[in-house]
């Protein structure tokens, strides 16, 4: 048993939606990190006093209880995980993991029990459902009825609005109203915001960017109250994820950003971030509405009753003490101008991008926060409108893409060095052909390679600062094909420009000549000799009539053990069977493996014997020779045809080149000329054939005449 147990894709229910994350059991604590928000829940090992294993909708789940009354539920485990988790709990937490069955009868009457922050509805001592009281937004009572209303979650497709409980009257004690007692138990743990008592402190007329306006911020012990002229917002401290304190680029203002989950709502608009803007020069003297003893006992020296200083420092200090979360500030990044941010645009509005130690944040419209762990890759792209800026694209693991445009190119070197130091995946490095999908997201093997884009951007920046005209001369010299031959052309070009002021006619003629020479130089192309293609190798035809190849020792063992593996692991998939079999085969001893290796050797010998007999009987090579010979003949014929076509095409090209000024021919002319040439060839062939026939006919007639005349001449000689 190791020191830790880790599980991926473990789900936690949050107001009706399932959020996946990673769960780790260690000797000191239990840690769960949400993939969506990055929030970390840590449970100390000494606080655990209850652990239950239950069958739930996502497989199996664990319910953990602490000595302080908090309940944590995690779902998504497999049935096979029970044994190792149970042994780990016994060895390290001294807590037994018990199996608990859920009630599936469907009854709507039972017993309501309050345990910690949960309301459990049980039927015959088995839990039918549980209600986290922190999700309750309101509790109303009626005659023998209690109605619970819940906070809504925008991420869920279907939300539970309310639940009504019928509470029968008490038969024993008439002085106690069971309905009121039920409601008091709910409200003691519910997340119901009630502005009872005085505020700890009040900040008046603070400038708020999102939601826009000026608000009075009243700080209460459990929630934050934003009071404006039009709208009011009550924000519980439990919904605050992170706090950011960011300096403005002008060094005279400060942003204070509060990240919220769930967001505050105004109609159909959701505000995930609360952004306050302060001036550094504005000071305040603050007095808390608490006694010094209460301040010391509650905040443990983090705050004092009387404080004074900059307004943004006071607000951030009070929020840090009440929310009990760290304040994130920019790290060591410094841009081209010395600021800790970069000016850019996102969705047609200008703002500031802050590279942080563990992510990026953009303010202010709309605010965006991206953590490094949810970033798949980044991309440096050319600006769409001008070359003096570039775009910075961020792609997340969920497939979302964020493009920050109009960044000055002087910022490229600083931003590239920052991204490289944080080991983020850069998509378009100059030395890479392209990024593959399954690469190591934090690999840094190419850090020392040459980046052509960075060097070019630096060179362009230097040239622009110097203000010389070297770009034009470089562009003209790059156009030349052969430096030795083009020097005269360049000289002529400069001479023509100089003489243009004296006589326009001479300048025009020299310009025309230089342009013609340049065109001629550009038309010169290096023609590579075509390599003769080798004929393709013919694929060997598979012999279906021959003996089958023998199986290896592992395959013989797997065929005999497959049913046993299925019976030992019910519901196991085909891929998991192969994985399990591989592990079992590796764990087998030499003696067990020798049995199957001898069987495999015997099967191999039988295969070789059968193969030899099959070859001797004439199998396996009957029709192969003829097919290969015919294929060779066909390949030769095709090669001859290709050669004749190539020669004819070459001749046509030579004819076209030799035409002088008439060398250019339109497509229609070429097609008609080809048709006419083919007709003339056919006519000439038919004429030659007829001539040959008539010649042969005349020769045969002359031979017949000679044969007929020879006997007559011999008779005359005898007479």
XYZ file of C-alpha atoms in Angstrom:
719
model
C 0.000 0.000 0.000
C 1.487 3.346 -1.051
C 1.475 6.615 0.833
C -1.203 8.144 -1.408
C -4.191 7.118 -3.515
C -5.158 9.301 -6.487
C -8.308 9.164 -8.617
C -9.157 11.127 -11.756
C -12.624 12.087 -13.015
C -14.199 12.143 -9.551
C -17.371 14.244 -9.418
C -18.696 16.573 -6.744
C -22.247 17.895 -6.764
C -22.534 21.687 -6.586
C -26.087 23.089 -6.563
C -27.440 20.502 -8.965
C -24.479 20.266 -11.376
C -21.656 17.739 -11.489
C -18.132 19.190 -11.447
C -15.275 16.811 -12.207
C -11.878 16.961 -10.562
C -9.081 14.981 -8.930
C -9.206 13.351 -5.487
C -6.151 12.362 -3.476
C -6.019 10.410 -0.216
C -2.776 10.942 1.713
C -1.717 10.125 5.273
C -2.179 13.748 6.357
C -5.354 14.839 4.549
C -7.928 14.344 1.806
C -7.586 16.873 -1.057
C -10.081 17.488 -3.876
C -9.351 19.958 -6.691
C -12.124 21.041 -9.056
C -11.222 21.141 -12.752
C -13.762 23.874 -13.472
C -12.858 26.474 -10.844
C -9.498 25.240 -9.525
C -10.851 25.450 -5.953
C -9.164 23.079 -3.497
C -11.011 21.404 -0.594
C -8.747 19.935 2.070
C -9.934 17.708 4.929
C -7.493 16.945 7.715
C -7.072 13.253 8.519
C -7.674 13.895 12.217
C -11.101 15.477 11.534
C -12.537 12.429 9.714
C -14.968 10.430 11.834
C -17.280 8.799 9.269
C -16.871 7.155 5.849
C -19.627 5.455 3.823
C -19.498 3.559 0.504
C -22.743 3.930 -1.490
C -24.156 2.965 -4.861
C -25.123 6.197 -6.641
C -26.010 7.393 -10.145
C -22.369 7.734 -11.289
C -21.230 4.277 -10.182
C -20.107 4.299 -6.548
C -19.574 7.184 -4.168
C -17.963 8.035 -0.844
C -19.602 10.137 1.873
C -17.159 11.606 4.394
C -18.111 13.258 7.684
C -15.945 15.433 9.926
C -15.996 16.188 13.630
C -17.122 19.763 12.873
C -20.325 18.493 11.214
C -19.357 19.063 7.566
C -20.336 16.474 4.947
C -18.364 15.818 1.722
C -19.617 13.561 -1.074
C -17.562 12.322 -4.041
C -18.917 10.112 -6.837
C -17.402 8.293 -9.809
C -15.547 5.357 -8.218
C -15.487 1.807 -9.559
C -16.609 -1.302 -7.747
C -13.014 -2.582 -7.695
C -11.804 0.511 -5.772
C -13.600 -0.452 -2.564
C -10.979 -2.856 -1.216
C -7.918 -0.617 -1.586
C -9.751 2.469 -0.256
C -11.042 0.488 2.739
C -7.561 -0.821 3.574
C -6.072 2.678 3.196
C -8.683 4.196 5.559
C -8.069 1.515 8.184
C -4.291 1.893 8.026
C -4.029 5.700 7.939
C -7.283 7.270 9.172
C -8.400 4.590 11.693
C -11.868 4.885 10.128
C -13.824 1.953 8.740
C -15.386 2.362 5.294
C -18.891 0.934 5.710
C -21.299 0.024 2.916
C -24.601 1.874 3.057
C -27.626 0.999 0.927
C -29.943 3.678 -0.438
C -33.730 3.403 -0.345
C -35.272 2.887 -3.779
C -38.881 2.171 -2.756
C -40.147 5.530 -3.969
C -42.093 6.336 -0.772
C -42.777 9.985 -0.011
C -43.252 9.526 3.755
C -40.515 8.892 6.221
C -38.327 10.538 8.853
C -36.437 13.831 8.466
C -33.088 13.926 10.286
C -30.707 16.885 10.617
C -27.063 15.791 10.631
C -24.569 18.622 10.380
C -25.268 20.778 7.335
C -27.512 18.164 5.648
C -31.171 17.268 5.894
C -31.610 13.524 5.358
C -34.963 11.963 4.464
C -34.960 8.311 5.502
C -37.346 5.427 4.864
C -36.901 2.356 7.119
C -33.480 3.663 8.258
C -32.245 3.869 4.644
C -31.554 7.258 3.065
C -33.947 8.187 0.252
C -32.455 11.634 -0.505
C -30.360 14.353 1.121
C -30.664 18.138 0.960
C -27.537 20.290 1.588
C -28.860 23.117 3.733
C -26.255 25.481 2.289
C -28.247 25.380 -0.983
C -31.413 26.679 0.717
C -32.137 30.309 -0.126
C -35.425 30.748 1.749
C -37.590 28.860 4.245
C -41.325 29.561 4.599
C -43.797 27.996 7.048
C -47.530 27.325 6.826
C -50.081 25.194 8.588
C -48.318 21.853 9.082
C -46.056 22.688 6.098
C -42.485 23.870 5.573
C -41.343 25.099 2.142
C -37.656 25.153 1.172
C -36.502 27.300 -1.762
C -33.081 26.737 -3.344
C -30.339 28.777 -5.024
C -30.350 28.366 -8.798
C -27.349 27.251 -10.849
C -26.975 28.505 -14.437
C -24.885 25.493 -15.464
C -27.721 23.015 -14.955
C -30.342 22.229 -17.572
C -33.001 21.441 -14.941
C -33.050 23.095 -11.500
C -34.950 22.177 -8.350
C -36.929 25.235 -7.260
C -38.554 24.162 -3.992
C -39.513 21.226 -1.775
C -42.492 21.088 0.600
C -42.547 18.953 3.730
C -45.743 18.041 5.580
C -45.010 17.996 9.310
C -47.743 16.255 11.386
C -48.683 17.872 14.719
C -46.874 16.632 17.825
C -48.775 14.169 20.008
C -46.545 14.423 23.074
C -45.655 18.068 23.747
C -48.269 20.583 22.636
C -46.158 23.579 23.713
C -43.549 22.898 20.990
C -44.662 23.625 17.432
C -42.985 20.989 15.182
C -43.255 23.274 12.123
C -41.341 26.113 13.810
C -38.743 23.675 15.173
C -38.231 22.250 11.667
C -37.835 25.744 10.186
C -35.346 26.795 12.883
C -33.172 23.758 12.172
C -33.162 24.626 8.456
C -32.408 28.338 8.942
C -29.548 27.640 11.365
C -27.554 25.971 8.550
C -29.137 27.547 5.445
C -27.401 30.093 3.222
C -30.058 32.722 3.850
C -28.788 36.302 3.808
C -30.394 38.313 6.583
C -29.057 41.798 7.220
C -29.461 41.654 10.975
C -27.358 43.960 13.103
C -24.946 46.670 12.055
C -22.274 46.442 9.374
C -18.646 45.984 10.409
C -17.644 48.936 8.196
C -18.951 50.944 5.236
C -17.084 52.252 2.159
C -19.072 54.959 0.396
C -19.255 55.893 -3.293
C -16.732 53.409 -4.658
C -16.292 53.327 -8.435
C -17.288 49.902 -9.794
C -16.538 48.885 -13.396
C -18.561 45.631 -13.409
C -21.393 46.055 -12.598
C -20.972 49.637 -13.744
C -21.774 52.478 -11.363
C -20.949 53.855 -7.926
C -21.896 51.714 -4.940
C -21.780 51.879 -1.168
C -20.128 48.692 0.075
C -21.316 47.521 3.473
C -19.187 44.816 5.046
C -21.151 42.306 7.167
C -19.661 39.309 9.030
C -20.985 36.750 6.499
C -21.740 38.690 3.319
C -20.977 41.796 1.264
C -23.735 44.289 0.448
C -23.447 46.527 -2.649
C -25.972 49.351 -2.424
C -26.401 51.504 -5.528
C -28.919 54.010 -6.806
C -30.658 51.402 -8.971
C -29.599 47.910 -7.868
C -28.576 46.121 -4.688
C -26.418 42.983 -4.527
C -25.763 40.693 -1.580
C -22.680 38.529 -2.034
C -21.960 35.751 0.514
C -18.292 35.267 1.300
C -18.641 31.575 0.465
C -19.088 32.487 -3.219
C -15.764 34.379 -3.404
C -13.139 32.303 -5.239
C -10.151 34.649 -5.568
C -9.006 38.209 -4.896
C -6.722 40.195 -7.239
C -4.944 43.511 -6.700
C -3.607 44.808 -10.036
C -1.776 48.105 -10.779
C -3.005 50.141 -13.748
C -0.596 50.874 -16.597
C -0.594 54.592 -15.768
C 0.785 53.791 -12.255
C -1.822 56.102 -10.712
C -4.762 53.713 -10.316
C -5.373 50.218 -8.925
C -7.833 47.456 -9.842
C -9.324 45.295 -7.085
C -10.962 42.219 -8.641
C -13.226 39.752 -6.795
C -13.909 36.432 -8.583
C -17.349 34.960 -7.825
C -18.860 31.492 -8.266
C -21.829 31.427 -8.626
C -21.995 34.906 -10.201
C -24.293 37.727 -9.214
C -27.288 38.228 -11.518
C -29.096 41.193 -12.942
C -31.873 40.028 -15.271
C -30.230 37.817 -17.887
C -26.752 39.253 -17.201
C -24.263 37.333 -15.074
C -21.302 39.031 -13.394
C -18.536 36.532 -12.601
C -16.175 39.313 -11.517
C -16.619 42.371 -9.327
C -14.055 45.023 -10.410
C -13.372 48.135 -8.331
C -11.156 51.019 -9.514
C -9.221 53.116 -6.982
C -6.903 56.096 -7.166
C -3.585 55.633 -5.374
C -3.728 59.164 -3.979
C -7.062 58.647 -2.170
C -6.643 57.985 1.582
C -9.132 57.019 4.287
C -9.349 56.619 8.055
C -11.417 53.551 9.011
C -13.016 52.565 12.323
C -14.569 49.111 12.683
C -17.963 48.837 14.356
C -16.652 46.293 16.865
C -14.917 46.386 20.210
C -11.157 45.891 20.335
C -11.581 42.543 22.116
C -13.967 41.285 19.426
C -11.623 42.459 16.655
C -8.652 40.706 18.260
C -10.602 37.512 18.910
C -12.228 37.369 15.493
C -9.423 38.494 13.162
C -6.378 37.419 15.229
C -4.300 40.519 14.555
C -5.138 40.804 10.836
C -7.233 43.920 11.516
C -7.367 46.577 14.191
C -10.215 48.768 15.352
C -8.706 52.000 13.965
C -6.838 51.919 10.646
C -5.723 54.511 8.109
C -4.019 54.443 4.736
C -4.803 54.264 1.026
C -8.381 53.395 0.178
C -7.459 50.378 -1.972
C -5.220 49.025 0.818
C -8.010 49.275 3.396
C -10.597 47.571 1.157
C -8.237 44.744 0.197
C -7.089 44.244 3.790
C -10.642 44.011 5.152
C -11.744 41.643 2.369
C -8.732 39.386 2.874
C -9.470 39.078 6.608
C -13.200 38.375 6.177
C -13.039 36.071 3.136
C -9.873 34.350 4.439
C -8.289 34.082 0.990
C -4.950 35.238 -0.368
C -4.693 38.273 -2.639
C -3.065 37.591 -6.026
C -0.738 40.275 -7.401
C 1.319 40.333 -10.658
C 4.606 38.434 -10.573
C 7.990 39.288 -12.054
C 6.706 40.097 -15.547
C 7.588 43.528 -16.946
C 6.559 44.720 -20.382
C 8.403 46.884 -22.887
C 7.312 50.096 -21.131
C 8.165 48.758 -17.666
C 4.537 48.093 -16.692
C 3.348 44.735 -15.326
C 0.615 44.449 -17.947
C 0.140 44.508 -21.726
C -2.287 46.751 -23.597
C -4.456 44.727 -25.995
C -8.005 44.268 -27.276
C -10.468 41.470 -26.637
C -13.838 41.304 -28.388
C -13.565 44.834 -29.890
C -12.835 46.508 -26.537
C -9.454 47.643 -25.268
C -8.101 46.471 -21.927
C -5.073 45.186 -20.011
C -3.694 41.642 -19.927
C -1.802 40.699 -16.743
C 0.560 37.683 -16.844
C 0.416 36.199 -13.315
C 2.471 33.491 -11.638
C -0.218 30.869 -12.292
C -2.359 32.309 -15.057
C -3.538 35.293 -17.100
C -6.220 37.827 -16.210
C -7.740 40.398 -18.572
C -9.577 43.490 -17.359
C -11.995 44.802 -17.781
C -14.680 44.263 -20.441
C -15.354 41.370 -20.316
C -13.058 40.128 -17.532
C -11.289 36.817 -18.281
C -9.210 34.664 -15.931
C -7.293 31.689 -17.387
C -5.241 29.339 -15.209
C -2.101 27.679 -16.636
C -3.439 24.220 -15.786
C -6.496 24.682 -18.027
C -4.470 26.056 -20.985
C -3.768 23.586 -23.792
C -1.491 25.802 -25.911
C -0.765 29.422 -26.841
C -0.178 30.928 -30.272
C 1.608 34.055 -31.527
C -0.146 35.191 -34.721
C 0.323 38.077 -37.159
C -1.874 41.117 -36.750
C -4.765 41.208 -39.230
C -4.652 44.948 -39.945
C -1.006 46.032 -39.539
C 2.448 44.519 -39.131
C 3.235 46.702 -36.124
C 1.169 44.470 -33.826
C 0.507 40.777 -33.255
C -2.213 38.613 -31.721
C -1.847 36.365 -28.688
C -4.173 33.357 -28.806
C -4.888 31.023 -25.879
C -6.612 27.673 -26.392
C -8.001 25.790 -23.389
C -8.316 22.055 -22.875
C -12.112 22.377 -23.229
C -11.626 23.698 -26.800
C -12.369 27.391 -26.109
C -10.136 29.987 -27.779
C -9.358 33.495 -26.525
C -7.679 35.981 -28.888
C -6.010 39.111 -27.492
C -5.240 41.350 -30.460
C -3.458 44.627 -31.250
C -0.449 43.943 -29.005
C 2.595 46.085 -29.850
C 5.347 43.988 -31.413
C 7.878 45.390 -28.915
C 6.057 43.289 -26.287
C 6.685 40.047 -28.207
C 10.123 39.269 -26.724
C 8.999 39.798 -23.110
C 5.788 37.817 -23.534
C 7.544 34.984 -25.378
C 10.177 34.700 -22.622
C 7.441 34.636 -19.962
C 5.440 31.903 -21.730
C 8.609 29.908 -22.309
C 9.642 30.189 -18.647
C 6.216 28.938 -17.521
C 6.662 25.909 -19.844
C 3.408 26.487 -21.718
C 2.887 24.723 -25.020
C 3.712 27.159 -27.851
C 1.838 26.218 -31.004
C 3.710 28.020 -33.795
C 7.414 27.968 -33.035
C 9.531 28.682 -36.115
C 11.398 25.349 -35.960
C 8.288 23.191 -35.574
C 6.257 21.913 -38.500
C 3.115 21.594 -36.430
C 1.917 20.557 -33.030
C 0.541 17.076 -32.581
C -2.492 16.440 -30.470
C -0.974 14.117 -27.893
C 2.233 15.849 -26.888
C 3.540 16.572 -23.448
C 1.824 19.762 -22.368
C 4.746 20.919 -20.252
C 7.645 19.698 -22.361
C 10.539 22.146 -22.722
C 12.911 20.188 -24.956
C 13.022 22.912 -27.638
C 13.823 25.808 -25.343
C 17.327 26.442 -26.736
C 16.310 26.230 -30.406
C 16.482 29.257 -32.706
C 13.234 31.228 -33.035
C 13.159 32.895 -36.452
C 10.060 34.967 -35.718
C 11.591 36.457 -32.570
C 14.800 37.396 -34.393
C 12.865 38.992 -37.251
C 10.678 41.006 -34.887
C 13.759 42.267 -33.011
C 15.481 43.228 -36.270
C 12.418 45.108 -37.512
C 12.200 46.980 -34.225
C 15.835 48.102 -34.494
C 15.376 49.217 -38.104
C 12.272 51.208 -37.218
C 14.057 52.925 -34.341
C 17.109 53.822 -36.415
C 14.912 55.237 -39.184
C 17.253 54.408 -42.076
C 16.169 53.418 -45.563
C 17.945 50.059 -45.737
C 14.661 48.168 -46.248
C 14.189 49.566 -49.777
C 17.704 48.746 -50.986
C 17.477 45.253 -49.496
C 14.153 44.644 -51.227
C 15.568 45.656 -54.650
C 18.709 43.538 -54.308
C 16.648 40.510 -53.218
C 14.765 40.534 -56.507
C 17.908 39.786 -58.595
C 18.376 36.217 -59.791
C 22.123 36.213 -60.605
C 24.226 38.819 -58.752
C 26.964 38.878 -61.410
C 24.603 39.558 -64.291
C 22.255 41.932 -62.481
C 24.818 44.521 -61.354
C 24.609 46.235 -64.739
C 20.837 46.183 -64.601
C 20.807 47.823 -61.198
C 23.273 50.463 -62.400
C 21.116 51.122 -65.449
C 18.071 51.444 -63.237
C 19.691 54.065 -61.001
C 21.078 55.880 -64.107
C 17.652 55.947 -65.681
C 16.166 57.451 -62.545
C 18.873 60.070 -62.443
C 18.516 60.961 -66.157
C 14.761 61.197 -65.940
C 15.028 64.807 -64.836
C 17.072 65.703 -67.989
C 15.057 63.978 -70.695
C 11.887 61.969 -70.154
C 12.237 59.974 -73.388
C 15.662 58.558 -72.515
C 14.455 57.707 -69.020
C 11.454 55.802 -70.373
C 13.604 53.794 -72.793
C 16.152 52.820 -70.115
C 13.370 51.872 -67.696
C 11.772 49.646 -70.357
C 15.081 47.930 -71.064
C 15.799 47.289 -67.385
C 12.263 45.960 -66.854
C 12.664 43.558 -69.810
C 15.975 42.300 -68.447
C 14.454 41.734 -65.028
C 11.568 39.793 -66.535
C 13.979 37.676 -68.544
C 16.040 36.983 -65.430
C 12.920 35.988 -63.497
C 11.789 33.637 -66.280
C 14.989 31.597 -66.048
C 14.213 28.381 -64.203
C 16.347 25.436 -63.276
C 14.796 22.321 -64.775
C 15.579 19.207 -62.817
C 16.073 15.978 -64.641
C 13.274 13.559 -64.033
C 14.334 10.311 -62.514
C 13.047 7.192 -64.141
C 10.451 5.551 -61.995
C 11.127 2.045 -60.931
C 8.343 -0.414 -61.629
C 6.290 -1.229 -58.560
C 6.879 -4.491 -56.853
C 4.026 -6.883 -57.193
C 2.350 -7.807 -53.908
C 2.497 -11.410 -52.978
C -0.881 -13.036 -53.190
C -2.013 -14.562 -49.917
C -2.208 -18.328 -50.080
C -5.512 -19.246 -48.453
C -5.109 -22.990 -48.904
C -1.905 -23.314 -46.858
C -1.632 -24.253 -43.169
C -2.305 -21.528 -40.571
C 0.499 -20.038 -38.521
C 0.793 -21.403 -34.962
C -0.150 -19.301 -31.909
C 2.415 -18.061 -29.383
C 2.618 -19.309 -25.823
C 0.826 -16.192 -24.531
C -2.095 -16.585 -26.979
C -2.505 -20.267 -26.078
C -2.588 -19.343 -22.387
C -5.020 -16.441 -23.028
C -7.506 -18.658 -24.915
C -7.588 -21.105 -22.023
C -7.789 -18.387 -19.310
C -10.272 -15.949 -20.904
C -13.391 -17.465 -19.343
C -11.741 -17.604 -15.925
C -10.867 -13.885 -16.132
C -14.468 -13.038 -17.100
C -15.872 -15.029 -14.178
C -13.489 -13.421 -11.671
C -14.224 -9.881 -12.973
C -17.921 -9.636 -13.906
C -18.780 -6.813 -16.293
C -15.208 -6.353 -17.480
C -14.788 -4.998 -21.022
C -12.760 -6.568 -23.861
C -9.923 -4.034 -23.590
C -9.725 -4.485 -19.834
C -9.541 -8.277 -20.328
C -6.395 -7.873 -22.424
C -4.846 -5.504 -19.868
C -5.691 -7.858 -17.003
C -4.358 -10.853 -18.945
C -1.094 -9.046 -19.672
C -0.597 -8.323 -15.967
C -1.380 -11.948 -15.037
C 0.999 -13.286 -17.707
C 3.831 -11.123 -16.422
C 3.231 -12.408 -12.902
C 3.373 -16.095 -13.960
C 6.447 -18.033 -12.882
C 8.929 -19.720 -15.187
C 7.526 -23.185 -14.426
C 3.993 -22.155 -15.419
C 5.227 -20.476 -18.596
C 7.321 -23.527 -19.622
C 4.139 -25.585 -20.047
C 2.725 -23.160 -22.595
C 6.064 -22.603 -24.316
C 6.400 -26.362 -24.926
C 2.884 -26.389 -26.385
C 3.768 -23.455 -28.628
C 6.977 -25.214 -29.749
C 5.074 -28.401 -30.594
C 2.511 -26.376 -32.579
C 5.343 -24.651 -34.476
C 6.962 -27.985 -35.419
C 3.625 -29.322 -36.673
C 3.159 -26.125 -38.707
C 6.585 -26.435 -40.360
C 5.946 -30.102 -41.177
C 2.531 -29.308 -42.694
C 3.994 -26.404 -44.663
C 6.716 -28.615 -46.111
C 4.185 -31.256 -47.173
C 1.984 -28.562 -48.705
C 4.847 -27.189 -50.814
C 5.901 -30.678 -51.957
C 2.340 -31.392 -53.091
C 2.532 -28.310 -55.402
C 0.553 -25.811 -53.309
C 1.387 -22.187 -52.726
C 3.060 -21.295 -56.100
C 0.828 -22.451 -58.995
C -0.526 -19.273 -60.541
C 2.074 -16.876 -59.199
C 4.609 -17.096 -62.089
C 2.118 -16.497 -64.859
C 0.538 -13.582 -63.051
C 3.926 -11.969 -62.404
C 5.025 -12.478 -66.035
C 1.837 -10.919 -67.376
C 2.155 -8.029 -64.934
C 5.753 -7.468 -66.106
C 4.617 -7.384 -69.749
C 1.860 -4.919 -68.904
C 4.305 -2.699 -66.987
C 6.713 -2.736 -69.995
C 3.898 -1.771 -72.367
C 2.794 1.060 -70.087
C 6.415 2.296 -69.811
C 6.750 2.353 -73.633
C 3.472 4.265 -73.958
C 4.589 6.821 -71.374
C 7.923 7.273 -73.189
C 6.242 7.921 -76.560
C 3.832 10.363 -74.950
C 6.696 12.194 -73.263
C 8.645 12.455 -76.556
C 5.630 13.709 -78.484
C 4.900 16.242 -75.743
C 8.527 17.378 -75.837
C 8.378 17.801 -79.619
C 5.235 19.891 -79.358
C 6.890 22.088 -76.737
C 9.951 22.551 -78.995
C 7.691 23.537 -81.869
C 5.939 26.052 -79.659
C 9.263 27.502 -78.447
C 10.572 27.858 -81.996
C 7.678 30.043 -83.054
C 9.338 33.400 -82.182
C 6.748 36.023 -81.420
C 3.967 33.560 -82.389
C 5.091 31.021 -79.742
C 2.125 31.809 -77.515
C -0.969 29.871 -78.571
C -4.354 29.829 -76.945
C -5.843 26.698 -75.511
C -8.476 26.443 -78.263
C -5.800 26.793 -80.967
C -3.677 24.076 -79.409
C -6.652 21.694 -79.158
C -7.681 22.288 -82.799
C -4.069 21.960 -83.997
C -3.725 18.681 -82.110
C -6.928 17.364 -83.695
C -5.820 18.425 -87.201
C -2.358 16.923 -86.704
C -3.875 13.629 -85.591
C -6.174 13.610 -88.685
C -3.256 14.302 -91.016
C -1.247 11.525 -89.386
C -4.100 9.079 -89.914
C -4.445 10.139 -93.605
C -0.694 9.813 -94.242
C -0.722 6.345 -92.673
C -3.602 5.184 -94.885
C -1.844 6.613 -98.002
C 1.404 4.825 -97.161
C -0.505 1.577 -96.657
C -2.225 1.855 -100.090
C 1.103 2.685 -101.763
C 2.742 -0.369 -100.199
C -0.117 -2.603 -101.326
C 0.039 -1.338 -104.949
C 3.823 -1.726 -104.997
C 3.599 -5.301 -103.766
C 0.910 -6.012 -106.389
C 3.098 -4.684 -109.215
C 6.081 -6.714 -108.053
C 4.013 -9.913 -107.919
C 2.689 -9.309 -111.482
C 6.222 -8.766 -112.830
C 7.385 -12.002 -111.214
C 4.505 -13.907 -112.814
C 5.353 -12.463 -116.254
C 9.023 -13.448 -115.898
C 8.027 -16.962 -114.869
C 5.743 -17.266 -117.872
C 8.407 -16.034 -120.341
C 11.295 -18.323 -119.253
C 10.063 -21.634 -120.859
C 9.440 -19.949 -124.269
C 12.988 -18.682 -124.508
C 14.414 -22.142 -123.762
C 12.369 -23.740 -126.617
C 13.687 -21.185 -129.088
C 17.268 -22.021 -128.146
C 16.706 -25.755 -128.676
C 15.290 -25.187 -132.167
